XYZ file of N, CA, C and O in Angstrom:
460
model
N 22.665 -14.507 7.578
C 22.999 -13.782 6.431
C 23.229 -11.803 7.142
O 21.899 -11.824 8.078
N 23.593 -11.040 6.392
C 24.447 -9.911 6.815
C 23.027 -9.221 6.339
O 22.917 -8.779 4.769
N 21.714 -8.348 7.009
C 21.376 -7.257 6.384
C 21.490 -5.881 6.336
O 20.645 -4.927 6.249
N 23.125 -5.700 6.742
C 23.032 -4.079 7.041
C 22.916 -3.570 6.185
O 22.925 -1.928 6.059
N 22.772 -3.167 4.789
C 22.548 -2.374 4.055
C 20.919 -2.889 3.260
O 20.364 -2.286 2.414
N 20.089 -3.176 3.960
C 19.523 -3.442 3.583
C 18.006 -2.782 4.255
O 18.193 -2.254 5.276
N 17.075 -2.670 3.177
C 15.881 -2.220 4.309
C 14.380 -2.475 3.679
O 14.108 -2.688 2.456
N 13.568 -2.516 4.859
C 12.521 -3.732 4.355
C 11.059 -2.767 4.387
O 10.946 -1.733 5.555
N 10.451 -3.741 4.429
C 8.763 -3.145 5.028
C 8.124 -4.541 4.763
O 8.327 -5.788 4.844
N 7.082 -4.407 6.148
C 6.998 -5.932 6.517
C 5.220 -5.013 6.716
O 4.915 -3.972 8.299
N 4.286 -5.370 6.517
C 2.767 -5.839 6.573
C 2.440 -6.519 7.164
O 3.067 -7.945 7.629
N 1.932 -6.093 8.317
C 1.249 -6.951 9.387
C 2.442 -7.255 10.060
O 2.800 -7.935 11.405
N 3.404 -6.098 10.817
C 4.190 -5.620 11.536
C 4.221 -5.832 13.399
O 5.022 -6.064 13.768
N 3.211 -5.411 13.416
C 2.171 -5.521 15.175
C 2.073 -6.604 15.655
O 2.566 -6.798 17.066
N 2.656 -8.351 14.848
C 2.192 -8.944 15.492
C 2.568 -10.230 14.837
O 3.280 -10.220 13.867
N 2.720 -11.340 15.381
C 2.888 -13.014 15.046
C 4.392 -12.972 13.907
O 5.237 -12.562 14.711
N 3.774 -13.657 12.900
C 4.644 -13.453 12.289
C 5.722 -12.292 11.475
O 7.088 -12.210 11.778
N 4.461 -11.244 11.394
C 5.472 -10.098 10.783
C 6.397 -9.308 11.536
O 7.919 -9.077 11.815
N 5.759 -9.638 13.298
C 6.740 -9.164 14.709
C 8.385 -10.186 14.375
O 9.579 -9.563 14.639
N 7.808 -11.388 14.708
C 8.825 -12.355 14.512
C 10.039 -11.856 13.669
O 11.677 -11.729 13.469
N 9.410 -11.565 12.274
C 10.956 -11.186 11.000
C 11.537 -9.577 11.294
O 12.120 -10.124 10.977
N 10.772 -9.388 11.800
C 11.277 -7.972 12.177
C 12.247 -8.223 13.213
O 13.705 -7.378 13.467
N 12.181 -8.935 14.507
C 13.220 -9.045 15.630
C 13.980 -9.800 14.327
O 15.037 -9.292 14.978
N 13.809 -10.791 13.800
C 15.089 -11.070 13.298
C 16.224 -10.765 12.451
O 17.539 -10.955 12.276
N 15.305 -10.089 11.847
C 16.201 -9.154 10.994
C 16.990 -7.577 11.765
O 18.391 -7.695 11.522
N 16.289 -7.162 12.786
C 17.239 -6.307 13.231
C 18.301 -7.335 13.907
O 19.319 -6.658 14.628
N 18.380 -8.748 14.445
C 19.657 -9.398 15.139
C 20.804 -9.561 14.109
O 21.323 -9.486 13.897
N 19.672 -9.146 12.452
C 20.948 -8.990 11.451
C 21.020 -8.272 10.977
O 21.611 -7.812 9.547
N 20.941 -6.989 11.520
C 21.607 -5.894 11.365
C 20.658 -4.862 10.228
O 21.668 -4.527 9.600
N 19.926 -5.006 10.024
C 18.997 -4.420 9.092
C 18.842 -2.962 9.401
O 19.254 -2.545 10.366
N 18.987 -2.301 7.880
C 19.660 -0.916 7.814
C 17.982 -0.454 8.793
O 18.105 0.549 9.637
N 17.054 -0.259 7.965
C 15.583 -0.218 8.352
C 14.535 -0.612 8.629
O 14.102 -1.710 7.141
N 13.577 -0.935 8.872
C 12.027 -1.326 8.493
C 11.197 -0.693 9.634
O 10.521 0.235 9.761
N 10.258 -0.661 7.690
C 9.091 -0.093 7.550
C 7.903 -0.769 8.416
O 7.710 -2.594 7.561
N 7.293 -0.834 10.077
C 6.316 -1.574 10.860
C 5.301 -1.209 10.249
O 4.990 -0.475 10.640
N 4.292 -1.782 9.371
C 3.159 -1.889 8.485
C 1.803 -2.590 9.404
O 1.851 -3.574 8.876
N 0.874 -1.784 9.764
C -0.636 -2.769 10.512
C -1.288 -1.482 10.648
O -1.229 -0.538 10.702
N -2.388 -2.177 10.637
C -4.233 -1.674 10.764
C -4.195 -1.255 12.863
O -4.831 -0.384 12.657
N -2.963 -2.113 13.451
C -3.282 -1.739 14.525
C -2.181 -1.037 15.142
O -1.026 -0.053 14.973
N -2.982 0.227 16.579
C -2.336 0.898 17.342
C -1.243 0.281 18.185
O 0.021 0.936 17.943
N -0.942 -1.372 18.034
C -0.303 -1.792 18.633
C 1.210 -1.242 17.763
O 2.222 -1.893 18.491
N 1.060 -0.906 16.693
C 2.644 -0.963 15.687
C 3.187 -0.270 16.366
O 4.532 0.116 16.797
N 2.751 0.751 17.145
C 3.885 2.285 18.131
C 4.355 1.424 19.046
O 6.005 1.868 19.077
N 4.085 0.866 19.365
C 4.361 0.510 20.453
C 5.739 -0.834 20.739
O 6.453 -1.085 20.919
N 5.198 -1.461 19.282
C 6.344 -3.060 18.975
C 7.540 -2.381 18.060
O 8.430 -3.054 18.697
N 6.895 -1.098 17.725
C 8.332 -0.832 17.235
C 9.309 -0.376 18.351
O 10.511 -0.326 18.239
N 8.860 0.612 19.353
C 9.365 1.469 20.371
C 10.620 0.009 21.118
O 11.930 -0.028 21.205
N 9.145 -1.079 21.143
C 10.081 -2.204 21.646
C 11.410 -2.921 21.301
O 12.397 -3.499 21.854
N 10.733 -2.920 19.324
C 12.239 -3.504 18.813
C 13.470 -2.614 18.936
O 14.289 -3.432 19.340
N 13.078 -1.370 18.687
C 14.030 -0.229 19.202
C 14.771 -0.754 20.076
O 16.281 -0.301 19.934
N 14.132 -0.638 21.417
C 15.068 -0.476 22.432
C 15.796 -1.814 22.729
O 17.040 -2.036 23.153
N 15.200 -3.031 22.573
C 16.148 -4.576 22.171
C 17.386 -4.054 21.535
O 18.144 -4.614 22.079
N 17.110 -3.777 20.331
C 17.909 -3.079 18.972
C 19.464 -2.623 19.499
O 20.359 -2.606 19.197
N 18.701 -1.323 20.226
C 19.521 -0.480 21.252
C 20.258 0.712 19.972
O 20.888 1.227 20.334
N 19.342 0.743 19.016
C 19.184 1.385 18.023
C 18.101 1.704 17.656
O 16.411 0.661 17.498
N 17.808 2.890 16.245
C 16.044 3.249 16.044
C 16.441 2.505 14.260
O 17.568 2.887 13.600
N 15.793 1.223 14.095
C 15.697 0.874 13.435
C 14.208 0.321 12.278
O 14.040 0.414 10.908
N 13.217 0.373 13.484
C 11.822 0.293 12.930
C 10.529 1.324 13.578
O 10.664 2.383 14.749
N 10.006 1.751 12.513
C 9.484 2.928 12.280
C 8.145 2.586 11.768
O 7.710 1.441 10.989
N 7.501 2.697 13.006
C 6.262 2.051 12.627
C 4.898 3.440 11.614
O 5.071 4.558 11.625
N 4.013 1.941 11.067
C 2.722 3.115 9.871
C 1.367 2.460 10.341
O 1.586 1.371 10.273
N 0.536 3.293 11.046
C -0.316 2.680 11.114
C -1.344 2.675 10.195
O -1.442 4.297 9.756
N -2.171 1.958 9.037
C -3.190 2.242 8.378
C -3.110 0.886 7.529
O -2.722 -0.503 7.532
N -3.930 1.674 6.744
C -4.133 -0.026 5.798
C -3.946 -0.413 4.553
O -3.707 0.223 3.867
N -3.297 -1.297 3.902
C -2.575 -1.594 3.015
C -3.376 -1.837 2.139
O -2.313 -1.948 0.395
N -4.413 -1.765 1.725
C -5.128 -1.743 0.287
C -5.177 -0.544 0.465
O -5.750 -0.535 -1.145
N -4.928 0.643 0.829
C -5.092 1.719 0.033
C -3.525 2.015 -0.234
O -2.902 2.230 0.145
N -4.264 2.231 -1.776
C -3.200 2.206 -2.826
C -2.121 3.840 -1.909
O -0.859 3.746 -1.820
N -2.802 5.171 -1.892
C -1.876 6.192 -1.322
C -1.057 5.929 -0.565
O -0.156 6.551 0.329
N -1.699 4.893 0.920
C -1.195 4.475 2.213
C -0.020 4.324 1.632
O 1.496 4.221 2.593
N -0.181 3.167 0.776
C 1.268 2.217 0.798
C 2.306 3.054 0.332
O 3.525 2.493 0.370
N 1.763 4.085 -0.467
C 2.960 4.971 -2.021
C 3.700 5.862 -0.469
O 4.922 6.242 -0.856
N 3.009 6.141 0.717
C 3.307 7.710 1.372
C 4.293 5.843 2.587
O 5.656 6.644 2.474
N 4.326 5.469 2.651
C 4.957 4.048 3.735
C 6.274 4.314 2.685
O 7.148 4.080 3.321
N 6.203 3.806 1.525
C 7.320 3.026 0.229
C 8.384 4.982 0.960
O 9.680 4.915 0.829
N 7.918 6.643 0.472
C 8.178 7.004 0.135
C 9.131 7.598 1.141
O 10.175 7.936 1.681
N 8.309 6.956 2.840
C 9.310 7.887 3.910
C 10.314 7.259 4.310
O 11.493 7.371 4.417
N 10.135 5.716 4.125
C 11.067 5.305 4.301
C 12.131 4.645 3.432
O 13.261 4.524 4.322
N 12.281 5.266 2.127
C 13.184 5.331 1.774
C 13.875 6.569 1.764
O 15.192 7.126 1.283
N 12.845 7.566 2.300
C 13.988 8.884 2.408
C 14.538 8.651 3.478
O 15.932 9.102 3.995
N 14.150 7.780 4.551
C 15.376 8.242 6.040
C 15.936 6.815 5.570
O 17.553 6.916 6.620
N 15.803 5.905 5.202
C 16.706 4.499 5.047
C 17.758 4.492 3.785
O 18.497 3.252 3.941
N 16.697 4.882 2.908
C 16.923 4.055 1.334
C 16.484 3.231 0.305
O 15.228 2.627 1.050
N 16.667 2.812 -0.719
C 15.722 1.839 -1.506
C 15.773 0.519 -0.637
O 16.177 0.333 0.223
N 13.997 0.303 -0.580
C 13.497 -0.854 -0.299
C 13.812 -1.378 -1.403
O 14.014 -1.595 -2.460
N 14.990 -2.559 -0.378
C 14.655 -4.212 -1.070
C 14.379 -5.490 -0.557
O 14.343 -6.686 -1.255
N 13.844 -5.113 0.083
C 12.572 -6.377 0.826
C 11.554 -6.110 1.322
O 10.456 -5.193 1.726
N 10.693 -6.924 0.964
C 8.845 -6.633 1.191
C 8.518 -7.946 1.984
O 8.607 -9.328 1.539
N 7.910 -8.074 3.130
C 7.370 -9.007 3.655
C 5.704 -8.902 4.226
O 6.112 -8.431 4.853
N 4.894 -9.575 3.407
C 3.613 -9.255 3.351
C 3.062 -10.310 3.960
O 2.952 -11.565 4.154
N 3.116 -9.783 5.548
C 2.894 -10.859 6.870
C 1.831 -10.514 7.494
O 1.031 -10.490 8.442
N 0.458 -9.946 6.498
C -0.873 -8.945 7.342
C -1.632 -10.167 7.039
O -1.968 -11.049 5.645
N -2.350 -10.457 7.687
C -4.146 -12.098 7.812
C -5.141 -10.926 7.318
O -5.343 -10.736 8.972
N -5.609 -11.043 6.721
C -7.015 -10.942 6.881
C -8.189 -11.658 6.583
O -8.251 -12.698 5.437
N -9.279 -11.576 7.827
C -9.711 -12.981 7.186
C -11.481 -12.867 7.550
O -12.207 -13.594 6.820
N -11.655 -11.330 7.863
C -13.169 -11.154 8.344
C -14.514 -12.695 8.693
O -14.891 -12.917 8.035
N -13.529 -13.195 9.904
C -15.008 -13.984 10.365
C -14.875 -15.334 9.680
O -15.668 -15.819 9.669
N -14.320 -15.654 8.873
C -13.916 -16.899 7.737
C -12.850 -17.133 7.318
O -11.747 -16.151 7.585
N -12.282 -18.254 7.039
C -11.190 -18.914 6.851
C -10.716 -18.148 4.982
O -11.927 -17.775 4.589
N -9.783 -17.622 4.719
C -9.356 -17.159 3.634
C -9.726 -17.922 2.037
O -10.225 -17.445 0.944
N -9.305 -19.415 2.830
C -9.549 -20.240 1.677
C -10.064 -21.593 2.302
O -9.923 -21.825 3.102
N -11.638 -22.058 1.704
C -11.775 -23.257 2.164
C -11.757 -24.138 0.953
O -12.393 -23.880 -0.268
N -12.352 -25.629 1.607
C -12.255 -26.902 0.422
C -13.789 -27.060 0.308
O -14.020 -27.693 1.602
N -14.027 -27.068 -0.793
C -15.673 -27.289 -1.216
C -15.701 -29.055 -0.587
O -14.863 -29.459 -1.408
N -15.763 -29.855 0.143
C -16.141 -31.017 0.515
C -16.812 -32.091 -0.656
O -16.246 -33.025 -1.019
N -17.249 -31.265 -1.402
C -18.056 -32.022 -2.947
C -18.034 -32.453 -3.568
O -17.480 -32.975 -4.418
N -16.916 -30.527 -4.056
C -16.207 -30.576 -5.402
C -14.825 -30.649 -5.381
O -14.247 -31.035 -6.270
N -14.196 -30.476 -4.009
C -12.922 -30.368 -4.097
C -12.315 -29.341 -3.905
O -11.062 -29.173 -4.316
N -13.180 -28.187 -4.960
C -12.243 -27.095 -5.368
C -12.259 -25.998 -4.059
O -13.560 -25.997 -2.978
N -10.998 -25.290 -4.598
C -11.250 -24.370 -3.503
C -12.038 -23.249 -3.594
O -12.198 -23.046 -4.629
N -12.674 -22.652 -2.258
C -13.498 -21.561 -2.424
C -13.124 -20.068 -1.713
O -12.715 -20.421 -0.767
N -12.859 -19.364 -1.877
C -11.870 -18.789 -1.927
C -12.931 -17.447 -1.312
O -13.561 -16.529 -2.163
N -12.457 -16.610 -0.124
C -12.939 -15.860 0.633
C -13.206 -14.299 -0.754
O -12.326 -13.783 -0.804
N -14.361 -14.263 -0.810
C -14.444 -12.824 -1.282
C -13.637 -11.557 -0.935
O -13.308 -11.161 0.068
N -13.739 -10.666 -1.902
C -12.321 -9.370 -1.520
C -13.402 -8.683 -0.833
O -14.673 -8.408 -0.670
């Protein structure tokens, strides 16, 4: 699939699934990717991905994706640089020392981790 006219936002972009998706998008010629992560590593990962691709397509954004103003600033910045965002990959995982969902063995119902 050719992604040469696509712009993406990937949360959790500094590791795991997010990083792998960004690398895959680079191989498919994505125009631009906003790599979003709370980790400082997002800067280094964007630099590595750009070096591997031989072009600048990954732009790092370090911050909290639950912050509405931060999210808006990411979309505004990546849109100004590359055009309208048409792909969004929510790969950030937050568990706060517990599973996000756990099944209660007695009732069989899901107990969802509180916000």
